[in-house]
Amino acid sequence: CRVRHYKFHVVSKQTNRLCSSKSIVTINGKFPGPTLYAREDDTVLVKVINQVNHNVTIHWHGVRQLRTGWADGPAYVTQCPIQPGQTYLYNFTLTGQRGTLLYHAHVNWLRSTLHGALVILPKRGVPYPFPKPDDELVVVLGEWWKSDTEAIINEALKSGLAPNVSDAHTINGLPGAVTNCSTQDVYNLPVESGKTYLLRIINAALNEELFFKIAGHKLTVVEVDATYVKPFKIETILIAPGQTTNVLLNADQKFGKYLVAASPFMDAPIAVDNLTATATLHYTGTLAATPTILTTPPPKNSTQIANNFISSLRGLNSKKYPVNVPLTVDHSLFFTVGLGISPCPSCKAANGSRVVAAINNVTFIMPTIALLQAHYFNIKGVFTTDFPANPPHLFNYSGPGPANLNTETGTKVYRVPFNATVQVVLQDTGIIAPENHPVHLHGFNFFVVGRGVGNFNPKIDPKNFNLVDPVERNTIGVPAGGWTAFRFRADNPGVWFMHCHLEVHTTWGLKMAFLVDNGKGPKQSVIPPPKDLPKC
Ligand code: C2O
């Protein structure tokens, strides 16, 4: 294994999209950011140099960070932000991981433009467990607002109402010819007839789950969230913010141009945009004037198409890549995830209250010292360890919600002993509105053992859990008005964030953290903080 050195200059860049121009925060002036390449078991050193007027942190989404929480990145969870003019060296090892992941800023809404691909190749000489592709292409899906995203969320927090939806989605930074203002902004995926391509697809959008499809071609799914799956062929994939999906694409046509479409999925009756991003799959040798072969993106409420994809996912479970799902459970947790209300006397537009989000009715309040620092240095008063294992009161979760919609606030973590096995059932609530919540856990991969509509039934549903070949992921969509269940082994000491990866819900408080200790105290179980760890 090698040590890979990267330099990330965080710089502003004036950028033009949809006939308007704005200054965005980027890595090295690129949107999406540069693709970072490494191999399984390599050590990666990324020096981040903050040259903008914003606080910055970077999260390596899906990297396990075994005992190296200081390099994980979420602001005020594992580190305080890198302030303007400061630098920080992220230092981590990709132990036993290979596949596609993403990195992104993890403070406020900066990740809207500060994100990119992290490609982890298998160890030298180790083949993929699927036919070797002739070439590989990275496809980063994103979301674009004409105005400044920090201003949008700050405005929403002031008013108590929901923020504006985006003005476009993007494929590798470009919306496609979706308005008169973007006819030139079309990403071209070049392919040669007869070759097979590995597409490494990443959803880096802030607030939308997306469908992805290519006219005239089926996709063979081989990996999600940097874990191999049993290959299957499908027309349309579903990908939530923070998730990654590797597919094989057979360029089995002779010539032509084929539409690539990324469009929102939302099976809840709430306002979301309906904008499709497009790109072109372009066979070499096809004349520029050739008309593009079109495809219709699924309507945004296509629950059936979403379910088709999700229910096809199975862990590869081969000899070399077994599925090590915990068969027994030490900590069984039931978490409601959803929206709520909090009093806000200054929020006139929202009648003196504001929309918040919560897990088990707790709206998480960010501390001003990072949780991991407070844990490691035993600083009192930063967090409490009384995060509830169950909702405070029973109600018909997937129904209309209880009479009192007010949530409780706190900086609470759930404590788990080292190596304990944990089962989490995430139940969406219908409070204000049922909605999809792609929930991401830092520091672990988990096994998705079950999923269903309506209320989780603790007597019946566990009997149908898949404990043989569940898919292993780091981000899982909780269906609107339904539930999902996962298991993991708490084999990574530290403080690990868990939150909805719809950025608006994270901002509203749909987040919590697990504290994993080995019983001997943090100094024995977590590596010491690096010298340049940003000051709080
Ligand atoms: Cu990709 Cu805590 O985030």
Coordinates of C-alpha atoms and ligand atoms in Angstrom, one line a residue:
C1 CA 0.0 0.0 0.0
R2 CA 1.0 3.5 -0.7
V3 CA 0.6 6.9 0.9
R4 CA -1.3 9.3 -1.4
H5 CA -0.8 13.0 -1.1
Y6 CA -3.4 15.5 -2.2
K7 CA -3.7 19.3 -1.9
F8 CA -7.2 20.8 -1.7
H9 CA -7.2 24.6 -2.1
V10 CA -10.7 25.8 -1.1
V11 CA -11.2 28.7 -3.4
S12 CA -14.1 30.8 -4.8
K13 CA -14.9 30.6 -8.5
Q14 CA -17.3 32.7 -10.5
T15 CA -19.5 30.2 -12.3
N16 CA -22.2 30.6 -14.9
R17 CA -25.2 28.3 -15.1
L18 CA -28.8 28.9 -16.4
C19 CA -28.0 32.4 -17.7
S20 CA -26.8 33.7 -14.4
S21 CA -23.5 33.8 -12.6
K22 CA -22.5 33.4 -9.0
S23 CA -19.4 32.9 -6.9
I24 CA -19.2 29.3 -5.6
V25 CA -16.9 27.6 -3.1
T26 CA -14.9 24.9 -4.9
I27 CA -11.8 22.6 -4.5
N28 CA -9.0 23.9 -6.7
G29 CA -11.6 25.9 -8.8
K30 CA -13.4 22.7 -10.0
F31 CA -17.1 21.9 -9.8
P32 CA -17.6 19.0 -9.2
G33 CA -14.2 18.8 -7.4
P34 CA -11.3 16.7 -8.5
T35 CA -11.6 12.9 -8.4
L36 CA -9.4 11.5 -5.7
Y37 CA -7.9 8.1 -6.6
A38 CA -6.4 5.5 -4.2
R39 CA -6.3 1.8 -3.6
E40 CA -7.7 -0.4 -0.9
D41 CA -5.5 -0.1 2.3
D42 CA -3.7 3.0 1.0
T43 CA -3.2 5.9 3.4
V44 CA -4.6 9.2 2.1
L45 CA -3.3 12.6 3.2
V46 CA -5.3 15.6 2.0
K47 CA -4.0 19.0 3.0
V48 CA -7.0 21.4 3.0
I49 CA -6.0 25.1 2.6
N50 CA -9.0 27.4 3.3
Q51 CA -8.7 30.4 1.0
V52 CA -12.4 31.5 1.2
N53 CA -14.4 33.5 3.6
H54 CA -16.3 30.5 5.0
N55 CA -15.5 28.0 7.7
V56 CA -14.8 24.7 5.9
T57 CA -14.6 21.0 6.8
I58 CA -14.4 18.0 4.5
H59 CA -16.1 14.6 5.1
W60 CA -15.0 11.4 3.4
H61 CA -18.5 9.9 3.1
G62 CA -18.4 6.2 3.7
V63 CA -14.7 6.0 4.8
R64 CA -14.7 3.9 7.9
Q65 CA -12.1 6.0 9.7
L66 CA -11.2 3.2 12.1
R67 CA -10.2 5.0 15.3
T68 CA -9.3 8.1 13.2
G69 CA -12.5 10.1 13.9
W70 CA -10.4 13.3 13.8
A71 CA -10.3 12.9 10.0
D72 CA -14.0 12.3 9.6
G73 CA -15.0 15.9 9.0
P74 CA -18.5 16.8 10.3
A75 CA -18.2 20.2 11.9
Y76 CA -18.7 20.3 15.7
V77 CA -19.0 16.5 15.7
T78 CA -15.4 15.4 15.1
Q79 CA -13.6 18.7 14.6
C80 CA -14.2 22.4 14.7
P81 CA -14.2 24.0 11.3
I82 CA -11.0 25.1 9.4
Q83 CA -11.3 28.9 9.6
P84 CA -10.4 31.2 6.7
G85 CA -6.7 31.3 6.2
Q86 CA -6.1 28.0 8.1
T87 CA -5.1 24.6 6.9
Y88 CA -5.8 21.0 8.2
L89 CA -4.3 17.7 7.1
Y90 CA -6.8 14.9 6.8
N91 CA -5.0 11.6 7.4
F92 CA -6.8 8.3 7.0
T93 CA -6.4 4.8 5.8
L94 CA -8.8 2.9 3.5
T95 CA -8.7 -0.3 5.5
G96 CA -10.5 -3.1 3.7
Q97 CA -12.5 -0.7 1.5
R98 CA -12.8 -0.5 -2.2
G99 CA -15.3 1.1 -4.5
T100 CA -16.8 4.5 -5.1
L101 CA -17.4 7.0 -2.3
L102 CA -17.7 10.8 -2.3
Y103 CA -16.2 13.6 -0.3
H104 CA -18.1 16.8 0.5
A105 CA -17.9 19.8 2.8
H106 CA -19.7 19.1 6.1
V107 CA -20.6 22.6 7.4
N108 CA -23.7 24.5 6.7
W109 CA -24.8 24.1 3.0
L110 CA -21.3 24.3 1.5
R111 CA -21.5 20.8 0.1
S112 CA -23.8 22.1 -2.6
T113 CA -20.7 23.0 -4.6
L114 CA -17.9 21.5 -2.6
H115 CA -18.0 17.8 -3.4
G116 CA -16.3 15.2 -5.6
A117 CA -15.6 11.5 -6.1
L118 CA -13.3 9.3 -4.1
V119 CA -12.4 6.2 -6.2
I120 CA -10.9 3.3 -4.2
L121 CA -9.5 0.7 -6.6
P122 CA -9.0 -2.9 -5.4
K123 CA -5.5 -3.8 -4.3
R124 CA -3.0 -4.2 -7.1
G125 CA -3.6 -7.6 -8.8
V126 CA -7.0 -8.1 -7.3
P127 CA -9.7 -8.2 -9.9
Y128 CA -13.3 -6.9 -9.6
P129 CA -15.8 -9.7 -8.9
F130 CA -17.5 -8.9 -12.2
P131 CA -16.3 -8.8 -15.9
K132 CA -13.5 -6.3 -16.2
P133 CA -14.7 -3.1 -17.8
D134 CA -12.8 -1.5 -20.7
D135 CA -13.0 1.9 -19.1
E136 CA -14.5 3.8 -16.2
L137 CA -16.4 7.0 -15.9
V138 CA -17.3 9.1 -12.9
V139 CA -20.8 10.5 -13.0
V140 CA -21.6 13.1 -10.2
L141 CA -25.2 14.1 -9.8
G142 CA -25.8 17.5 -8.2
E143 CA -28.2 20.3 -7.6
W144 CA -27.9 24.0 -8.6
W145 CA -29.4 27.1 -7.2
K146 CA -29.1 30.4 -9.0
S147 CA -28.7 32.2 -5.7
D148 CA -26.2 31.6 -3.0
T149 CA -27.1 28.5 -1.0
E150 CA -25.9 29.8 2.3
A151 CA -28.2 32.8 1.9
I152 CA -31.1 30.5 1.0
I153 CA -30.8 28.4 4.1
N154 CA -30.2 31.4 6.4
E155 CA -33.3 33.1 5.0
A156 CA -35.3 29.9 5.6
L157 CA -34.1 29.6 9.2
K158 CA -35.1 33.2 9.8
S159 CA -38.6 32.8 8.4
G160 CA -39.2 29.4 9.9
L161 CA -40.4 28.1 6.5
A162 CA -38.9 25.6 4.0
P163 CA -36.0 26.8 1.8
N164 CA -36.4 27.3 -1.9
V165 CA -36.0 24.3 -4.1
S166 CA -33.2 24.2 -6.5
D167 CA -33.3 25.7 -10.0
A168 CA -31.8 22.6 -11.7
H169 CA -30.1 19.3 -11.2
T170 CA -26.8 18.6 -12.7
I171 CA -24.8 15.7 -14.2
N172 CA -21.0 16.3 -13.8
G173 CA -21.8 19.9 -13.1
L174 CA -24.1 20.6 -16.1
P175 CA -27.9 20.7 -16.2
G176 CA -28.2 19.6 -19.8
A177 CA -30.3 21.4 -22.4
V178 CA -33.3 21.8 -20.1
T179 CA -33.9 25.5 -20.6
N180 CA -33.0 28.0 -23.3
C181 CA -30.3 29.1 -21.0
S182 CA -28.4 25.8 -20.9
T183 CA -28.4 24.5 -24.5
Q184 CA -24.6 24.4 -24.4
D185 CA -24.3 23.0 -20.8
V186 CA -24.7 19.3 -21.7
Y187 CA -22.3 16.7 -20.4
N188 CA -21.1 14.3 -23.0
L189 CA -20.4 10.7 -21.9
P190 CA -18.1 9.4 -24.6
V191 CA -18.4 5.6 -25.4
E192 CA -17.1 3.3 -28.1
S193 CA -19.3 0.7 -29.6
G194 CA -18.6 -2.8 -28.2
K195 CA -16.9 -1.7 -25.1
T196 CA -18.1 -2.1 -21.5
Y197 CA -17.9 0.8 -19.1
L198 CA -18.0 1.0 -15.3
L199 CA -20.1 4.1 -14.4
R200 CA -19.4 5.3 -10.9
I201 CA -22.5 7.2 -10.1
I202 CA -22.7 9.5 -7.1
N203 CA -25.6 11.6 -5.8
A204 CA -24.1 14.8 -4.4
A205 CA -27.4 16.7 -4.5
L206 CA -28.4 18.4 -1.3
N207 CA -32.1 17.6 -1.0
E208 CA -33.3 15.1 -3.7
E209 CA -33.2 11.4 -4.2
L210 CA -32.8 10.9 -7.9
F211 CA -33.7 8.3 -10.6
F212 CA -31.0 7.7 -13.2
K213 CA -31.4 6.1 -16.6
I214 CA -30.0 6.0 -20.1
A215 CA -32.1 5.7 -23.2
G216 CA -31.8 2.3 -25.0
H217 CA -29.4 0.8 -22.4
K218 CA -29.9 -1.4 -19.4
L219 CA -27.5 -1.0 -16.4
T220 CA -26.0 -3.9 -14.5
V221 CA -25.6 -2.9 -10.9
V222 CA -22.5 -4.3 -9.3
E223 CA -21.8 -2.2 -6.2
V224 CA -23.4 0.4 -3.9
D225 CA -21.7 2.5 -1.2
A226 CA -18.4 0.8 -1.9
T227 CA -19.6 -2.7 -1.2
Y228 CA -20.2 -5.3 -3.9
V229 CA -23.7 -6.6 -4.6
K230 CA -25.1 -9.5 -6.6
P231 CA -25.1 -8.1 -10.1
F232 CA -28.6 -7.4 -11.6
K233 CA -29.8 -5.7 -14.7
I234 CA -32.2 -2.8 -14.5
E235 CA -33.5 0.2 -16.5
T236 CA -33.7 2.8 -13.8
I237 CA -31.6 3.1 -10.6
L238 CA -32.5 5.1 -7.5
I239 CA -29.8 7.0 -5.7
A240 CA -30.2 9.1 -2.6
P241 CA -27.9 12.0 -1.5
G242 CA -24.7 10.5 -0.2
Q243 CA -25.2 7.2 -1.9
T244 CA -23.0 5.8 -4.7
T245 CA -23.9 3.1 -7.3
N246 CA -21.5 1.4 -9.7
V247 CA -23.1 0.0 -12.9
L248 CA -21.7 -1.7 -15.9
L249 CA -22.9 -0.2 -19.2
N250 CA -22.6 -2.3 -22.4
A251 CA -22.1 0.1 -25.3
D252 CA -24.0 -2.4 -27.5
Q253 CA -25.3 0.0 -30.1
K254 CA -23.3 0.9 -33.3
F255 CA -23.7 4.6 -33.3
G256 CA -25.9 7.3 -31.9
K257 CA -26.6 9.7 -29.1
Y258 CA -28.7 8.6 -26.2
L259 CA -30.3 10.7 -23.5
V260 CA -29.0 10.3 -19.9
A261 CA -31.6 11.5 -17.4
A262 CA -31.4 12.2 -13.6
S263 CA -34.8 13.2 -12.2
P264 CA -36.2 13.5 -8.6
F265 CA -38.0 10.8 -6.7
M266 CA -40.4 11.8 -3.9
D267 CA -43.3 9.5 -2.9
A268 CA -44.8 12.1 -0.5
P269 CA -47.3 14.8 -1.2
I270 CA -44.9 17.7 -0.6
A271 CA -43.6 20.3 -2.9
V272 CA -40.4 19.4 -4.6
D273 CA -39.1 20.4 -8.0
N274 CA -39.6 18.2 -10.9
L275 CA -36.5 19.2 -12.9
T276 CA -34.6 16.6 -14.9
A277 CA -30.9 16.9 -15.6
T278 CA -29.8 15.5 -18.9
A279 CA -26.5 14.4 -20.5
T280 CA -25.7 12.6 -23.7
L281 CA -24.2 9.2 -24.1
H282 CA -22.2 9.7 -27.3
Y283 CA -20.9 6.9 -29.4
T284 CA -17.6 7.7 -31.1
G285 CA -18.0 8.5 -34.7
T286 CA -21.6 9.7 -34.4
L287 CA -22.2 12.9 -36.3
A288 CA -22.9 15.9 -34.1
A289 CA -26.2 16.7 -35.9
T290 CA -27.6 13.2 -35.1
P291 CA -30.8 13.6 -33.1
T292 CA -30.6 12.2 -29.6
I293 CA -32.6 9.1 -28.8
L294 CA -34.9 10.1 -25.9
T295 CA -36.2 8.4 -22.8
T296 CA -38.9 9.6 -20.4
P297 CA -37.8 10.1 -16.8
P298 CA -40.1 8.4 -14.3
P299 CA -42.7 10.7 -12.7
K300 CA -41.4 11.8 -9.3
N301 CA -43.9 9.6 -7.4
S302 CA -42.9 6.4 -9.1
T303 CA -42.7 4.3 -5.9
Q304 CA -42.9 1.1 -7.9
I305 CA -39.8 1.9 -9.9
A306 CA -38.0 2.9 -6.7
N307 CA -39.1 -0.4 -5.0
N308 CA -38.0 -2.5 -7.9
F309 CA -34.5 -1.1 -7.6
I310 CA -34.3 -1.3 -3.8
S311 CA -35.6 -4.8 -3.5
S312 CA -33.1 -6.1 -6.0
L313 CA -30.1 -5.1 -3.9
R314 CA -28.4 -8.1 -2.2
G315 CA -24.9 -8.3 -0.7
L316 CA -22.5 -10.3 -3.0
N317 CA -21.9 -12.8 -0.2
S318 CA -19.2 -14.7 -2.0
K319 CA -16.3 -16.5 -0.3
K320 CA -14.0 -13.5 -0.8
Y321 CA -16.7 -10.9 0.0
P322 CA -18.9 -12.5 2.7
V323 CA -21.8 -10.7 4.3
N324 CA -21.0 -10.5 8.0
V325 CA -24.4 -9.4 9.3
P326 CA -24.6 -9.6 13.1
L327 CA -27.0 -12.5 14.0
T328 CA -27.7 -11.3 17.5
V329 CA -28.5 -7.9 18.8
D330 CA -27.1 -6.3 22.0
H331 CA -28.8 -2.9 21.5
S332 CA -32.2 -2.7 19.8
L333 CA -33.2 0.8 19.0
F334 CA -36.4 2.2 17.5
F335 CA -36.0 5.7 16.1
T336 CA -38.8 7.8 14.7
V337 CA -37.5 10.2 12.0
G338 CA -39.5 13.1 10.8
L339 CA -40.5 16.7 11.0
G340 CA -41.9 18.7 13.9
I341 CA -42.5 22.2 15.2
S342 CA -40.6 24.5 17.5
P343 CA -41.7 27.8 18.9
C344 CA -40.0 30.8 17.1
P345 CA -41.4 34.1 18.3
S346 CA -39.5 36.0 15.6
C347 CA -40.8 33.7 12.8
K348 CA -43.7 35.8 11.7
A349 CA -44.1 34.2 8.3
A350 CA -44.7 30.9 10.0
N351 CA -47.0 32.2 12.7
G352 CA -44.5 32.2 15.5
S353 CA -43.2 28.7 15.0
R354 CA -40.8 27.0 12.7
V355 CA -40.4 23.7 11.0
V356 CA -37.8 21.5 12.7
A357 CA -36.9 17.8 12.3
A358 CA -36.2 15.2 15.0
I359 CA -35.2 11.6 15.8
N360 CA -37.3 10.2 18.7
N361 CA -38.7 13.7 19.0
V362 CA -35.2 15.2 19.8
T363 CA -34.1 18.1 17.7
F364 CA -30.4 17.9 17.8
I365 CA -28.6 21.1 18.8
M366 CA -25.0 21.5 17.5
P367 CA -22.5 22.1 20.2
T368 CA -19.8 24.8 19.9
I369 CA -17.0 22.3 20.8
A370 CA -16.7 19.2 18.7
L371 CA -18.3 16.1 20.4
L372 CA -15.2 14.0 19.8
Q373 CA -13.0 16.6 21.5
A374 CA -15.3 16.8 24.4
H375 CA -15.3 13.0 24.7
Y376 CA -11.5 12.7 24.3
F377 CA -10.6 15.4 26.7
N378 CA -13.4 14.7 29.0
I379 CA -14.9 18.3 28.7
K380 CA -18.2 18.3 30.7
G381 CA -21.4 20.0 29.7
V382 CA -21.0 19.6 25.9
F383 CA -23.3 16.7 25.4
T384 CA -25.4 14.2 27.4
T385 CA -25.6 10.5 26.9
D386 CA -29.4 10.1 27.3
F387 CA -30.4 9.8 23.7
P388 CA -33.7 7.8 23.9
A389 CA -33.7 4.2 22.6
N390 CA -37.4 4.5 21.9
P391 CA -39.8 7.3 21.0
P392 CA -41.1 9.2 24.1
H393 CA -44.7 8.3 23.4
L394 CA -46.5 5.9 21.2
F395 CA -48.7 7.2 18.3
N396 CA -49.7 6.0 14.9
Y397 CA -46.3 6.9 13.4
S398 CA -47.2 6.7 9.8
G399 CA -50.6 8.3 10.4
P400 CA -51.4 12.0 10.8
G401 CA -49.2 12.5 13.9
P402 CA -49.9 13.4 17.6
A403 CA -51.7 16.6 18.7
N404 CA -48.6 18.2 20.1
L405 CA -46.0 18.5 17.3
N406 CA -43.4 20.3 19.5
T407 CA -40.1 18.6 19.7
E408 CA -37.6 18.6 22.5
T409 CA -34.1 20.0 21.9
G410 CA -30.8 18.7 23.2
T411 CA -27.3 17.6 22.3
K412 CA -27.7 13.9 23.2
V413 CA -25.7 10.9 22.1
Y414 CA -26.4 7.2 22.4
R415 CA -23.6 5.3 24.1
V416 CA -22.7 1.8 22.9
P417 CA -19.9 -0.3 24.3
F418 CA -17.1 -1.3 21.9
N419 CA -18.0 -4.3 19.7
A420 CA -21.7 -4.4 20.8
T421 CA -24.1 -5.3 18.0
V422 CA -26.7 -2.6 17.3
Q423 CA -30.0 -2.8 15.5
V424 CA -31.8 0.4 14.5
V425 CA -35.3 0.5 13.1
L426 CA -35.9 3.9 11.5
Q427 CA -39.6 4.7 11.3
D428 CA -40.7 7.7 9.2
T429 CA -43.4 9.8 10.9
G430 CA -46.4 11.5 9.2
I431 CA -45.9 14.6 11.4
I432 CA -46.4 17.6 9.1
A433 CA -45.9 15.2 6.1
P434 CA -44.5 11.7 5.5
E435 CA -41.3 12.0 3.6
N436 CA -38.2 10.0 2.4
H437 CA -35.2 10.3 4.7
P438 CA -31.9 9.0 3.4
V439 CA -30.2 8.4 6.7
H440 CA -26.4 8.2 6.8
L441 CA -24.3 6.7 9.6
H442 CA -20.6 7.9 9.9
G443 CA -17.8 5.5 10.9
F444 CA -19.7 2.2 9.9
N445 CA -21.3 0.2 7.1
F446 CA -24.5 -1.3 8.2
F447 CA -26.6 -4.2 6.8
V448 CA -30.1 -3.4 5.7
V449 CA -32.1 -6.3 7.1
G450 CA -35.7 -5.1 6.5
R451 CA -38.0 -2.5 5.1
G452 CA -41.7 -2.0 4.9
V453 CA -44.7 0.4 4.6
G454 CA -46.8 1.7 7.5
N455 CA -45.8 1.1 11.2
F456 CA -43.0 -1.3 12.0
N457 CA -44.5 -4.3 13.9
P458 CA -41.9 -5.6 16.4
K459 CA -43.7 -8.9 16.7
I460 CA -44.0 -9.8 13.0
D461 CA -41.5 -7.8 10.9
P462 CA -38.3 -9.1 12.5
K463 CA -39.3 -12.7 11.4
N464 CA -38.9 -11.6 7.8
F465 CA -35.5 -9.9 8.2
N466 CA -32.9 -10.9 5.7
L467 CA -29.9 -12.2 7.7
V468 CA -28.4 -14.1 4.8
D469 CA -27.4 -11.6 2.2
P470 CA -28.6 -8.1 3.1
V471 CA -27.0 -5.2 1.3
E472 CA -24.3 -3.4 3.1
R473 CA -24.4 0.4 2.9
N474 CA -23.6 3.7 4.7
T475 CA -26.8 5.6 3.7
I476 CA -30.3 4.1 3.5
G477 CA -33.6 5.7 2.4
V478 CA -36.4 5.4 4.9
P479 CA -39.5 5.1 2.8
A480 CA -42.2 7.8 3.2
G481 CA -44.7 6.6 5.7
G482 CA -42.6 3.4 6.2
W483 CA -39.6 2.0 8.0
T484 CA -36.3 0.4 7.4
A485 CA -34.1 -1.7 9.7
F486 CA -30.3 -2.1 9.8
R487 CA -27.6 -3.8 11.9
F488 CA -24.0 -3.0 12.6
R489 CA -21.2 -3.9 14.9
A490 CA -19.9 -1.0 17.0
D491 CA -16.2 -2.0 16.2
N492 CA -15.0 1.6 15.8
P493 CA -14.5 3.7 18.9
G494 CA -15.2 7.3 18.7
V495 CA -18.2 9.7 18.2
W496 CA -20.1 9.0 15.0
F497 CA -22.7 11.3 13.5
M498 CA -26.0 9.9 12.1
H499 CA -28.3 12.1 10.2
C500 CA -30.7 12.6 7.3
H501 CA -28.6 13.3 4.2
L502 CA -31.3 15.7 2.9
E503 CA -29.3 18.8 3.9
V504 CA -32.4 20.7 4.8
H505 CA -33.4 18.0 7.3
T506 CA -29.9 17.9 8.9
T507 CA -30.1 21.7 9.3
W508 CA -33.5 21.3 11.0
G509 CA -32.2 18.8 13.5
L510 CA -32.7 15.3 12.1
K511 CA -29.4 14.1 13.5
M512 CA -27.8 12.4 16.5
A513 CA -24.5 10.7 17.3
F514 CA -23.3 7.4 18.6
L515 CA -20.6 7.3 21.2
V516 CA -18.6 4.1 21.0
D517 CA -16.2 3.5 23.9
N518 CA -14.1 0.5 24.8
G519 CA -14.7 1.0 28.5
K520 CA -11.1 2.0 29.2
G521 CA -11.6 5.6 28.2
P522 CA -11.2 7.4 25.0
K523 CA -7.4 7.8 25.3
Q524 CA -7.0 4.1 24.9
S525 CA -9.4 3.6 22.1
V526 CA -9.1 6.6 19.7
I527 CA -5.8 7.9 18.3
P528 CA -4.7 11.2 19.7
P529 CA -5.8 14.3 17.9
P530 CA -3.4 15.7 15.3
K531 CA -1.5 18.8 16.2
D532 CA -3.2 20.9 13.5
L533 CA -6.7 20.0 14.5
P534 CA -8.6 23.3 14.1
K535 CA -9.3 25.3 17.2
C536 CA -12.8 25.8 18.4
Ligands
C2O1 CU1 -22.2 12.7 3.6 CU2 -22.6 13.5 7.6 O1 -22.5 13.2 5.5

